Amino acid sequence: EVQLVVSGGAVVQPGGSLRVSCEASGFIFDDYAIHWVRQSPGKGLEWISLINWDGGSSYYADSVKGRFTLSRDNSKKSVYLQMDNLRPDDSALYYCVKGSEGHHADSSGLSYFDSWGQGTLVSVSS
Amino acid sequence: IVVTQSPVTLSVSPGERVTLSCRASQSVSINLAWYQQKPGQAPRLLIYGASTRATGIPARFSGSGSGTEFTLTISSLESEDFAVYYCQQYNNWPPYTFGQGTKLEIK
């Protein structure tokens, strides 16, 4: 069974930083890209970033580009989302999501999201 | 690519057949997925490739369409199907984009 356990959510002040972690099990971790999707309270889903199978490539939504950074440690089956210069509109439930493919160099990146973690709440408020 | 779902809310009775719509602002071929989200839970993949059911998804769920117009049909609503449904395109990325969701509520 695929599991994605997310931790690290917290209340932070505007301009602050936070790192959230996602630990995976139940699949061959280094075959797949990992994505992050967030959901503001009572709102819809927003894709914010992905990191490919080996951590060599990452992509970001414009809303977080330059402020958020993804990394992964395949030996620990973990992905880390570093969030800097946080703003109140970053307040959301952050989901770690397994992509359907690895975003290898020769792949299309045509990836849907086949397994979701439980989410961690990030609140940015003074 | 902007993805638009309709209607925003749908009031239906158990046992009814329901069709949800999803429209993309430009062609996404068949690279469209549907997800179900119940209150307090993470979304769950229902359909990918516009019409392929994910593992463990009941046959009453079906998807169709290509290009810019897609539908999710639930043939006979059961009580556990009342939830919010999202479509998502993955043809042109980044970003991967979701519709705003359709909420199925009990009439």
mmCIF file of C-alpha atoms in Angstrom:
data_model
loop_
_atom_site.group_PDB
_atom_site.id
_atom_site.type_symbol
_atom_site.label_atom_id
_atom_site.label_comp_id
_atom_site.label_asym_id
_atom_site.label_seq_id
_atom_site.Cartn_x
_atom_site.Cartn_y
_atom_site.Cartn_z
ATOM 1 C CA GLU A 1 0.000 0.000 0.000
ATOM 2 C CA VAL A 2 1.323 3.409 -0.973
ATOM 3 C CA GLN A 3 1.723 5.763 1.956
ATOM 4 C CA LEU A 4 2.888 9.367 1.993
ATOM 5 C CA VAL A 5 3.306 10.736 5.498
ATOM 6 C CA VAL A 6 3.646 14.482 5.687
ATOM 7 C CA SER A 7 4.965 16.395 8.669
ATOM 8 C CA GLY A 8 6.181 19.834 9.612
ATOM 9 C CA GLY A 9 3.141 22.058 9.257
ATOM 10 C CA ALA A 10 3.022 24.955 11.672
ATOM 11 C CA VAL A 11 1.949 28.531 12.305
ATOM 12 C CA VAL A 12 4.581 30.978 11.055
ATOM 13 C CA GLN A 13 4.810 34.729 10.762
ATOM 14 C CA PRO A 14 4.774 36.511 7.414
ATOM 15 C CA GLY A 15 8.271 36.516 5.976
ATOM 16 C CA GLY A 16 9.192 33.411 7.915
ATOM 17 C CA SER A 17 10.408 30.015 6.757
ATOM 18 C CA LEU A 18 9.254 26.455 7.204
ATOM 19 C CA ARG A 19 10.320 23.033 5.979
ATOM 20 C CA VAL A 20 7.788 20.268 5.533
ATOM 21 C CA SER A 21 8.701 16.657 4.897
ATOM 22 C CA CYS A 22 7.101 13.760 3.077
ATOM 23 C CA GLU A 23 8.167 10.194 3.790
ATOM 24 C CA ALA A 24 7.036 7.543 1.344
ATOM 25 C CA SER A 25 6.536 3.796 1.498
ATOM 26 C CA GLY A 26 4.846 1.053 -0.462
ATOM 27 C CA PHE A 27 6.360 1.753 -3.874
ATOM 28 C CA ILE A 28 9.741 2.044 -5.587
ATOM 29 C CA PHE A 29 10.396 5.586 -4.463
ATOM 30 C CA ASP A 30 13.195 6.474 -6.863
ATOM 31 C CA ASP A 31 11.102 5.553 -9.897
ATOM 32 C CA TYR A 32 8.604 8.363 -9.404
ATOM 33 C CA ALA A 33 8.325 12.112 -9.254
ATOM 34 C CA ILE A 34 6.759 13.672 -6.187
ATOM 35 C CA HIS A 35 4.443 16.658 -6.432
ATOM 36 C CA TRP A 36 3.029 19.108 -3.911
ATOM 37 C CA VAL A 37 -0.530 20.353 -4.167
ATOM 38 C CA ARG A 38 -2.062 22.828 -1.751
ATOM 39 C CA GLN A 39 -5.595 23.673 -0.772
ATOM 40 C CA SER A 40 -6.564 26.880 0.976
ATOM 41 C CA PRO A 41 -9.399 26.539 3.506
ATOM 42 C CA GLY A 42 -12.668 25.984 1.693
ATOM 43 C CA LYS A 43 -10.986 26.385 -1.693
ATOM 44 C CA GLY A 44 -9.846 24.262 -4.593
ATOM 45 C CA LEU A 45 -6.615 22.499 -5.443
ATOM 46 C CA GLU A 46 -3.467 24.248 -6.635
ATOM 47 C CA TRP A 47 -0.420 22.383 -7.960
ATOM 48 C CA ILE A 48 2.697 24.121 -6.705
ATOM 49 C CA SER A 49 5.748 21.996 -7.468
ATOM 50 C CA LEU A 50 7.309 18.720 -8.517
ATOM 51 C CA ILE A 51 10.685 17.052 -8.165
ATOM 52 C CA ASN A 52 11.726 14.361 -10.569
ATOM 53 C CA TRP A 53 12.856 10.839 -9.727
ATOM 54 C CA ASP A 54 16.457 11.650 -8.869
ATOM 55 C CA GLY A 55 16.077 15.218 -7.663
ATOM 56 C CA GLY A 56 17.849 16.559 -10.716
ATOM 57 C CA SER A 57 14.914 18.625 -11.920
ATOM 58 C CA SER A 58 12.199 20.557 -10.175
ATOM 59 C CA TYR A 59 9.398 22.796 -11.356
ATOM 60 C CA TYR A 60 7.317 25.402 -9.571
ATOM 61 C CA ALA A 61 4.114 27.338 -9.990
ATOM 62 C CA ASP A 62 4.594 31.054 -10.525
ATOM 63 C CA SER A 63 2.934 31.711 -7.162
ATOM 64 C CA VAL A 64 5.835 30.083 -5.279
ATOM 65 C CA LYS A 65 8.752 30.321 -7.702
ATOM 66 C CA GLY A 66 11.823 31.808 -6.070
ATOM 67 C CA ARG A 67 10.455 31.252 -2.559
ATOM 68 C CA PHE A 68 9.903 27.468 -2.362
ATOM 69 C CA THR A 69 12.545 24.800 -2.985
ATOM 70 C CA LEU A 70 12.143 21.055 -3.292
ATOM 71 C CA SER A 71 14.746 18.437 -2.512
ATOM 72 C CA ARG A 72 14.700 14.679 -2.065
ATOM 73 C CA ASP A 73 16.760 11.982 -0.400
ATOM 74 C CA ASN A 74 16.079 8.655 -2.092
ATOM 75 C CA SER A 75 18.015 6.759 0.586
ATOM 76 C CA LYS A 76 15.432 7.978 3.110
ATOM 77 C CA LYS A 77 12.488 7.821 0.691
ATOM 78 C CA SER A 78 11.776 11.424 1.586
ATOM 79 C CA VAL A 79 11.036 14.745 -0.082
ATOM 80 C CA TYR A 80 11.463 18.125 1.549
ATOM 81 C CA LEU A 81 9.627 21.359 0.736
ATOM 82 C CA GLN A 82 11.517 24.408 1.960
ATOM 83 C CA MET A 83 9.255 27.436 2.106
ATOM 84 C CA ASP A 84 10.829 30.864 2.519
ATOM 85 C CA ASN A 85 9.442 34.396 2.637
ATOM 86 C CA LEU A 86 6.019 33.014 3.494
ATOM 87 C CA ARG A 87 2.955 35.162 2.868
ATOM 88 C CA PRO A 88 -0.562 34.979 4.328
ATOM 89 C CA ASP A 89 -1.881 33.651 1.015
ATOM 90 C CA ASP A 90 0.430 30.628 1.401
ATOM 91 C CA SER A 91 -1.820 29.452 4.238
ATOM 92 C CA ALA A 92 -3.172 26.092 3.145
ATOM 93 C CA LEU A 93 -3.216 22.358 3.596
ATOM 94 C CA TYR A 94 -0.166 21.012 1.764
ATOM 95 C CA TYR A 95 -0.447 17.583 0.166
ATOM 96 C CA CYS A 96 2.459 15.394 -0.891
ATOM 97 C CA VAL A 97 1.413 13.502 -3.997
ATOM 98 C CA LYS A 98 2.915 10.643 -5.978
ATOM 99 C CA GLY A 99 3.043 11.246 -9.697
ATOM 100 C CA SER A 100 2.253 8.510 -12.185
ATOM 101 C CA GLU A 101 5.705 8.720 -13.741
ATOM 102 C CA GLY A 102 9.251 9.710 -12.906
ATOM 103 C CA HIS A 103 9.888 12.723 -15.126
ATOM 104 C CA HIS A 104 12.992 11.096 -16.525
ATOM 105 C CA ALA A 105 14.945 13.043 -19.101
ATOM 106 C CA ASP A 106 13.284 11.241 -22.002
ATOM 107 C CA SER A 107 9.763 11.166 -20.583
ATOM 108 C CA SER A 108 6.814 13.338 -21.471
ATOM 109 C CA GLY A 109 5.920 14.455 -17.972
ATOM 110 C CA LEU A 110 2.309 13.538 -18.652
ATOM 111 C CA SER A 111 1.614 12.756 -15.039
ATOM 112 C CA TYR A 112 -1.555 12.464 -13.064
ATOM 113 C CA PHE A 113 -1.597 12.089 -9.298
ATOM 114 C CA ASP A 114 -2.261 8.535 -8.214
ATOM 115 C CA SER A 115 -1.647 8.629 -4.453
ATOM 116 C CA TRP A 116 -2.046 11.455 -1.964
ATOM 117 C CA GLY A 117 -0.728 11.936 1.545
ATOM 118 C CA GLN A 118 -2.927 13.231 4.339
ATOM 119 C CA GLY A 119 -1.711 16.821 4.166
ATOM 120 C CA THR A 120 -0.105 19.179 6.637
ATOM 121 C CA LEU A 121 -1.500 22.569 7.608
ATOM 122 C CA VAL A 122 0.597 25.682 7.139
ATOM 123 C CA SER A 123 -0.775 28.912 8.563
ATOM 124 C CA VAL A 124 0.947 32.225 7.920
ATOM 125 C CA SER A 125 -0.215 34.849 10.341
ATOM 126 C CA SER A 126 1.151 37.522 12.622
ATOM 127 C CA ILE B 1 -4.476 26.137 -19.494
ATOM 128 C CA VAL B 2 -7.631 27.134 -17.637
ATOM 129 C CA VAL B 3 -9.907 24.290 -16.621
ATOM 130 C CA THR B 4 -13.558 25.089 -15.906
ATOM 131 C CA GLN B 5 -16.057 22.741 -14.287
ATOM 132 C CA SER B 6 -19.822 22.935 -14.327
ATOM 133 C CA PRO B 7 -22.014 23.121 -12.449
ATOM 134 C CA VAL B 8 -20.424 24.388 -9.241
ATOM 135 C CA THR B 9 -23.010 22.554 -7.145
ATOM 136 C CA LEU B 10 -25.389 19.768 -8.080
ATOM 137 C CA SER B 11 -28.245 18.579 -5.860
ATOM 138 C CA VAL B 12 -29.181 15.003 -6.630
ATOM 139 C CA SER B 13 -30.869 12.008 -5.036
ATOM 140 C CA PRO B 14 -29.332 8.597 -4.392
ATOM 141 C CA GLY B 15 -29.898 6.271 -7.324
ATOM 142 C CA GLU B 16 -29.881 9.060 -9.897
ATOM 143 C CA ARG B 17 -27.530 9.247 -12.843
ATOM 144 C CA VAL B 18 -25.351 12.343 -12.849
ATOM 145 C CA THR B 19 -23.013 13.931 -15.355
ATOM 146 C CA LEU B 20 -20.317 16.446 -14.434
ATOM 147 C CA SER B 21 -18.620 18.606 -17.052
ATOM 148 C CA CYS B 22 -15.056 19.836 -17.438
ATOM 149 C CA ARG B 23 -13.793 22.151 -20.148
ATOM 150 C CA ALA B 24 -10.194 23.085 -20.975
ATOM 151 C CA SER B 25 -9.269 26.412 -22.548
ATOM 152 C CA GLN B 26 -7.241 24.579 -25.202
ATOM 153 C CA SER B 27 -6.877 20.983 -26.270
ATOM 154 C CA VAL B 28 -5.392 18.607 -23.701
ATOM 155 C CA SER B 29 -5.879 15.501 -25.867
ATOM 156 C CA ILE B 30 -6.975 12.787 -23.414
ATOM 157 C CA ASN B 31 -4.597 13.899 -20.681
ATOM 158 C CA LEU B 32 -7.259 14.620 -18.124
ATOM 159 C CA ALA B 33 -7.904 13.105 -14.699
ATOM 160 C CA TRP B 34 -10.798 13.189 -12.235
ATOM 161 C CA TYR B 35 -10.512 13.145 -8.443
ATOM 162 C CA GLN B 36 -13.012 12.751 -5.621
ATOM 163 C CA GLN B 37 -12.598 14.571 -2.316
ATOM 164 C CA LYS B 38 -14.695 13.915 0.751
ATOM 165 C CA PRO B 39 -14.732 16.294 3.749
ATOM 166 C CA GLY B 40 -11.582 16.018 5.818
ATOM 167 C CA GLN B 41 -9.899 13.673 3.347
ATOM 168 C CA ALA B 42 -7.273 13.968 0.660
ATOM 169 C CA PRO B 43 -8.421 13.727 -2.947
ATOM 170 C CA ARG B 44 -8.575 10.267 -4.520
ATOM 171 C CA LEU B 45 -7.851 9.482 -8.151
ATOM 172 C CA LEU B 46 -10.919 8.194 -9.989
ATOM 173 C CA ILE B 47 -10.149 8.445 -13.709
ATOM 174 C CA TYR B 48 -7.041 9.122 -15.810
ATOM 175 C CA GLY B 49 -6.501 9.297 -19.534
ATOM 176 C CA ALA B 50 -10.002 10.786 -19.689
ATOM 177 C CA SER B 51 -11.683 7.379 -19.451
ATOM 178 C CA THR B 52 -9.537 4.814 -17.590
ATOM 179 C CA ARG B 53 -10.731 3.968 -14.094
ATOM 180 C CA ALA B 54 -8.056 3.917 -11.418
ATOM 181 C CA THR B 55 -7.470 0.779 -9.379
ATOM 182 C CA GLY B 56 -10.394 -0.086 -7.136
ATOM 183 C CA ILE B 57 -12.807 2.477 -8.564
ATOM 184 C CA PRO B 58 -16.318 1.087 -9.030
ATOM 185 C CA ALA B 59 -17.712 0.612 -12.522
ATOM 186 C CA ARG B 60 -20.502 3.130 -11.887
ATOM 187 C CA PHE B 61 -17.881 5.843 -12.477
ATOM 188 C CA SER B 62 -17.050 6.523 -16.107
ATOM 189 C CA GLY B 63 -15.220 9.255 -17.959
ATOM 190 C CA SER B 64 -15.347 10.406 -21.550
ATOM 191 C CA GLY B 65 -14.179 13.158 -23.849
ATOM 192 C CA SER B 66 -11.107 14.444 -25.600
ATOM 193 C CA GLY B 67 -9.681 17.743 -26.685
ATOM 194 C CA THR B 68 -11.439 20.395 -24.634
ATOM 195 C CA GLU B 69 -14.674 18.760 -23.460
ATOM 196 C CA PHE B 70 -14.890 16.026 -20.843
ATOM 197 C CA THR B 71 -17.524 14.416 -18.668
ATOM 198 C CA LEU B 72 -17.602 12.274 -15.552
ATOM 199 C CA THR B 73 -20.711 10.149 -15.215
ATOM 200 C CA ILE B 74 -21.902 8.315 -12.132
ATOM 201 C CA SER B 75 -24.502 5.838 -13.306
ATOM 202 C CA SER B 76 -26.389 5.396 -10.031
ATOM 203 C CA LEU B 77 -25.437 7.577 -7.096
ATOM 204 C CA GLU B 78 -24.694 5.904 -3.794
ATOM 205 C CA SER B 79 -24.539 7.691 -0.453
ATOM 206 C CA GLU B 80 -20.741 7.573 -0.367
ATOM 207 C CA ASP B 81 -20.511 9.420 -3.699
ATOM 208 C CA PHE B 82 -21.589 12.763 -2.259
ATOM 209 C CA ALA B 83 -18.349 14.709 -2.388
ATOM 210 C CA VAL B 84 -16.458 17.326 -4.387
ATOM 211 C CA TYR B 85 -15.116 16.273 -7.790
ATOM 212 C CA TYR B 86 -12.161 17.903 -9.492
ATOM 213 C CA CYS B 87 -10.798 17.510 -12.984
ATOM 214 C CA GLN B 88 -7.141 18.150 -13.789
ATOM 215 C CA GLN B 89 -5.259 18.533 -17.050
ATOM 216 C CA TYR B 90 -1.724 17.203 -17.374
ATOM 217 C CA ASN B 91 -1.101 17.778 -21.071
ATOM 218 C CA ASN B 92 0.574 21.188 -20.814
ATOM 219 C CA TRP B 93 2.794 21.635 -17.795
ATOM 220 C CA PRO B 94 3.949 23.343 -15.720
ATOM 221 C CA PRO B 95 1.639 24.135 -14.235
ATOM 222 C CA TYR B 96 -0.696 21.196 -13.881
ATOM 223 C CA THR B 97 -4.122 22.784 -13.486
ATOM 224 C CA PHE B 98 -7.315 21.799 -11.733
ATOM 225 C CA GLY B 99 -10.883 22.869 -12.233
ATOM 226 C CA GLN B 100 -12.574 24.648 -9.369
ATOM 227 C CA GLY B 101 -14.593 21.594 -8.425
ATOM 228 C CA THR B 102 -18.211 20.409 -8.523
ATOM 229 C CA LYS B 103 -19.919 19.633 -5.240
ATOM 230 C CA LEU B 104 -22.473 16.847 -5.286
ATOM 231 C CA GLU B 105 -24.967 17.304 -2.505
ATOM 232 C CA ILE B 106 -27.977 15.317 -1.410
ATOM 233 C CA LYS B 107 -31.309 16.704 -2.612
#
